[in-house]
Amino acid sequence: MISKFQNKQDKFNSLTVFEKKVLKVIKKISNGRVATYKFVAKAVGRPRASRAIGNVLKKNPYLIKIPCHRVIRSNGQLGGYSLGSKKKLLILKKEGIKFKANKLTNHKKILV
DNA sequence: CTATTGACGACAT
DNA sequence: CATGTCGCCAATA
């Protein structure tokens, strides 16, 4: 019989192992904290794949479930977002993450 | 198989 | 600080 989660399953299964790993890591970033692309890269065992991490996120199929807006650049800059950096900034602001001149100000809550 | 494409990073200037 | 260059990497054409 076909599970009622078949659609989600299909979507999930269509992802590569690499992509699944990436999304899985990001899913764990809790509210009020942020991580860098580099951090995620290291977490999935590809320490130099930070660029590829971004490529995964730009097509994040679970925009609601996976808080990819919490991933920023290692130099403290905001970084991109599929719905536009502006949106990303607003969401983060709501979550208590502050930026000034496109630079993160609170370095306490960042995972590097 | 090769080439291109980026939500990147380190480093030089 | 700001900007440019070069290296990196998985996906995709």
Coordinates of C-alpha atoms (C1' of nucleotides) in Angstrom, one line a residue:
Chain A
M1 CA 0.0 0.0 0.0
I2 CA 1.0 3.5 -0.6
S3 CA 1.9 5.6 2.5
K4 CA 0.1 8.9 2.9
F5 CA 3.6 10.3 3.1
Q6 CA 4.4 9.1 -0.3
N7 CA 4.8 12.5 -1.7
K8 CA 7.2 13.6 0.9
Q9 CA 9.1 10.3 0.6
D10 CA 9.5 10.8 -3.1
K11 CA 10.7 14.3 -2.7
F12 CA 13.2 13.2 0.0
N13 CA 14.3 10.2 -2.0
S14 CA 15.0 12.3 -5.0
L15 CA 17.7 14.0 -3.1
T16 CA 21.3 12.9 -3.2
V17 CA 23.0 11.6 -0.1
F18 CA 25.0 14.8 0.1
E19 CA 21.9 16.9 0.0
K20 CA 20.2 14.8 2.6
K21 CA 23.1 15.1 5.0
V22 CA 23.2 18.9 4.5
L23 CA 19.5 19.4 5.2
K24 CA 19.7 17.1 8.2
V25 CA 22.4 19.1 9.8
I26 CA 20.7 22.4 9.2
K27 CA 17.4 21.1 10.6
K28 CA 19.2 21.0 14.0
I29 CA 20.1 24.6 14.2
S30 CA 17.9 25.9 16.9
N31 CA 16.0 29.1 17.0
G32 CA 18.2 32.1 18.0
R33 CA 21.4 30.6 16.6
V34 CA 23.1 30.7 13.3
A35 CA 25.8 28.6 11.6
T36 CA 28.1 29.2 8.7
Y37 CA 28.2 27.4 5.4
K38 CA 31.6 26.3 6.4
F39 CA 30.3 24.8 9.7
V40 CA 27.8 22.8 7.8
A41 CA 30.4 21.7 5.3
K42 CA 32.5 20.4 8.1
A43 CA 29.5 18.8 9.8
V44 CA 28.8 16.7 6.7
G45 CA 32.4 15.6 6.3
R46 CA 33.3 17.8 3.3
P47 CA 35.2 20.7 5.0
R48 CA 35.9 22.5 1.7
A49 CA 32.4 22.1 0.2
S50 CA 30.9 25.3 1.7
R51 CA 30.2 26.5 -1.8
A52 CA 28.3 23.3 -2.7
I53 CA 26.4 23.7 0.6
G54 CA 25.0 27.0 -0.7
N55 CA 24.0 25.3 -3.9
V56 CA 22.0 22.7 -2.0
L57 CA 20.2 25.4 0.0
K58 CA 19.2 27.5 -2.9
K59 CA 16.9 24.6 -3.9
N60 CA 15.9 23.7 -0.4
P61 CA 12.6 21.7 -0.9
Y62 CA 11.6 22.1 2.7
L63 CA 11.8 25.9 3.1
I64 CA 9.3 25.6 6.0
K65 CA 10.9 22.7 7.9
I66 CA 14.5 23.4 7.3
P67 CA 15.7 26.7 8.7
C68 CA 18.2 27.4 6.0
H69 CA 17.9 31.1 6.8
R70 CA 20.1 30.4 9.8
V71 CA 23.1 29.7 7.6
I72 CA 25.3 32.7 7.0
R73 CA 28.8 33.4 5.7
S74 CA 31.9 32.8 7.8
N75 CA 32.9 36.4 7.5
G76 CA 29.8 37.4 9.3
Q77 CA 27.9 38.6 6.3
L78 CA 24.3 37.6 5.7
G79 CA 24.7 35.5 2.7
G80 CA 22.0 34.7 0.2
Y81 CA 18.5 33.3 0.4
S82 CA 16.2 31.8 -2.2
L83 CA 13.5 34.3 -1.4
G84 CA 15.9 37.2 -1.2
S85 CA 18.4 38.3 1.4
K86 CA 15.9 40.9 2.6
K87 CA 13.5 38.2 3.7
K88 CA 16.3 36.3 5.4
L89 CA 17.3 39.4 7.3
L90 CA 13.8 40.0 8.6
I91 CA 13.4 36.4 9.7
L92 CA 16.7 36.4 11.5
K93 CA 15.8 39.7 13.2
K94 CA 12.6 38.1 14.5
E95 CA 14.7 35.3 15.9
G96 CA 16.9 37.7 17.7
I97 CA 19.9 37.7 15.4
K98 CA 21.2 41.2 14.8
F99 CA 23.0 42.6 11.8
K100 CA 24.6 45.9 11.2
A101 CA 25.7 47.0 7.8
N102 CA 25.1 43.5 6.6
K103 CA 27.4 42.2 9.3
L104 CA 26.5 40.0 12.2
T105 CA 26.9 41.8 15.5
N106 CA 26.2 39.1 18.0
H107 CA 29.1 36.7 17.7
K108 CA 27.9 34.7 20.7
K109 CA 25.3 32.6 19.0
I110 CA 27.2 31.7 15.9
L111 CA 28.5 28.2 15.1
V112 CA 31.7 28.4 13.2
Chain B
dC1 C1' 33.4 12.8 -20.2
dT2 C1' 34.0 18.0 -20.0
dA3 C1' 32.2 22.6 -18.9
dT4 C1' 29.5 25.6 -16.3
dT5 C1' 27.2 27.3 -12.3
dG6 C1' 26.8 29.3 -7.9
dA7 C1' 23.1 31.4 -0.9
dC8 C1' 31.3 30.2 -0.3
dG9 C1' 36.1 30.9 1.8
dA10 C1' 41.0 32.3 2.3
dC11 C1' 44.1 35.6 1.1
dA12 C1' 46.3 39.6 -1.2
dT13 C1' 46.0 44.3 -2.2
Chain C
dC1 C1' 37.3 48.3 5.7
dA2 C1' 36.3 47.0 0.3
dT3 C1' 37.3 44.6 -3.8
dG4 C1' 39.4 41.1 -6.6
dT5 C1' 41.4 36.6 -7.5
dC6 C1' 41.7 32.0 -7.1
dG7 C1' 40.5 27.5 -5.3
dC8 C1' 37.0 24.4 -4.0
dC9 C1' 32.8 21.1 -4.8
dA10 C1' 28.4 18.8 -5.9
dA11 C1' 25.0 19.1 -9.3
dT12 C1' 23.6 19.7 -13.9
dA13 C1' 23.8 20.6 -18.8

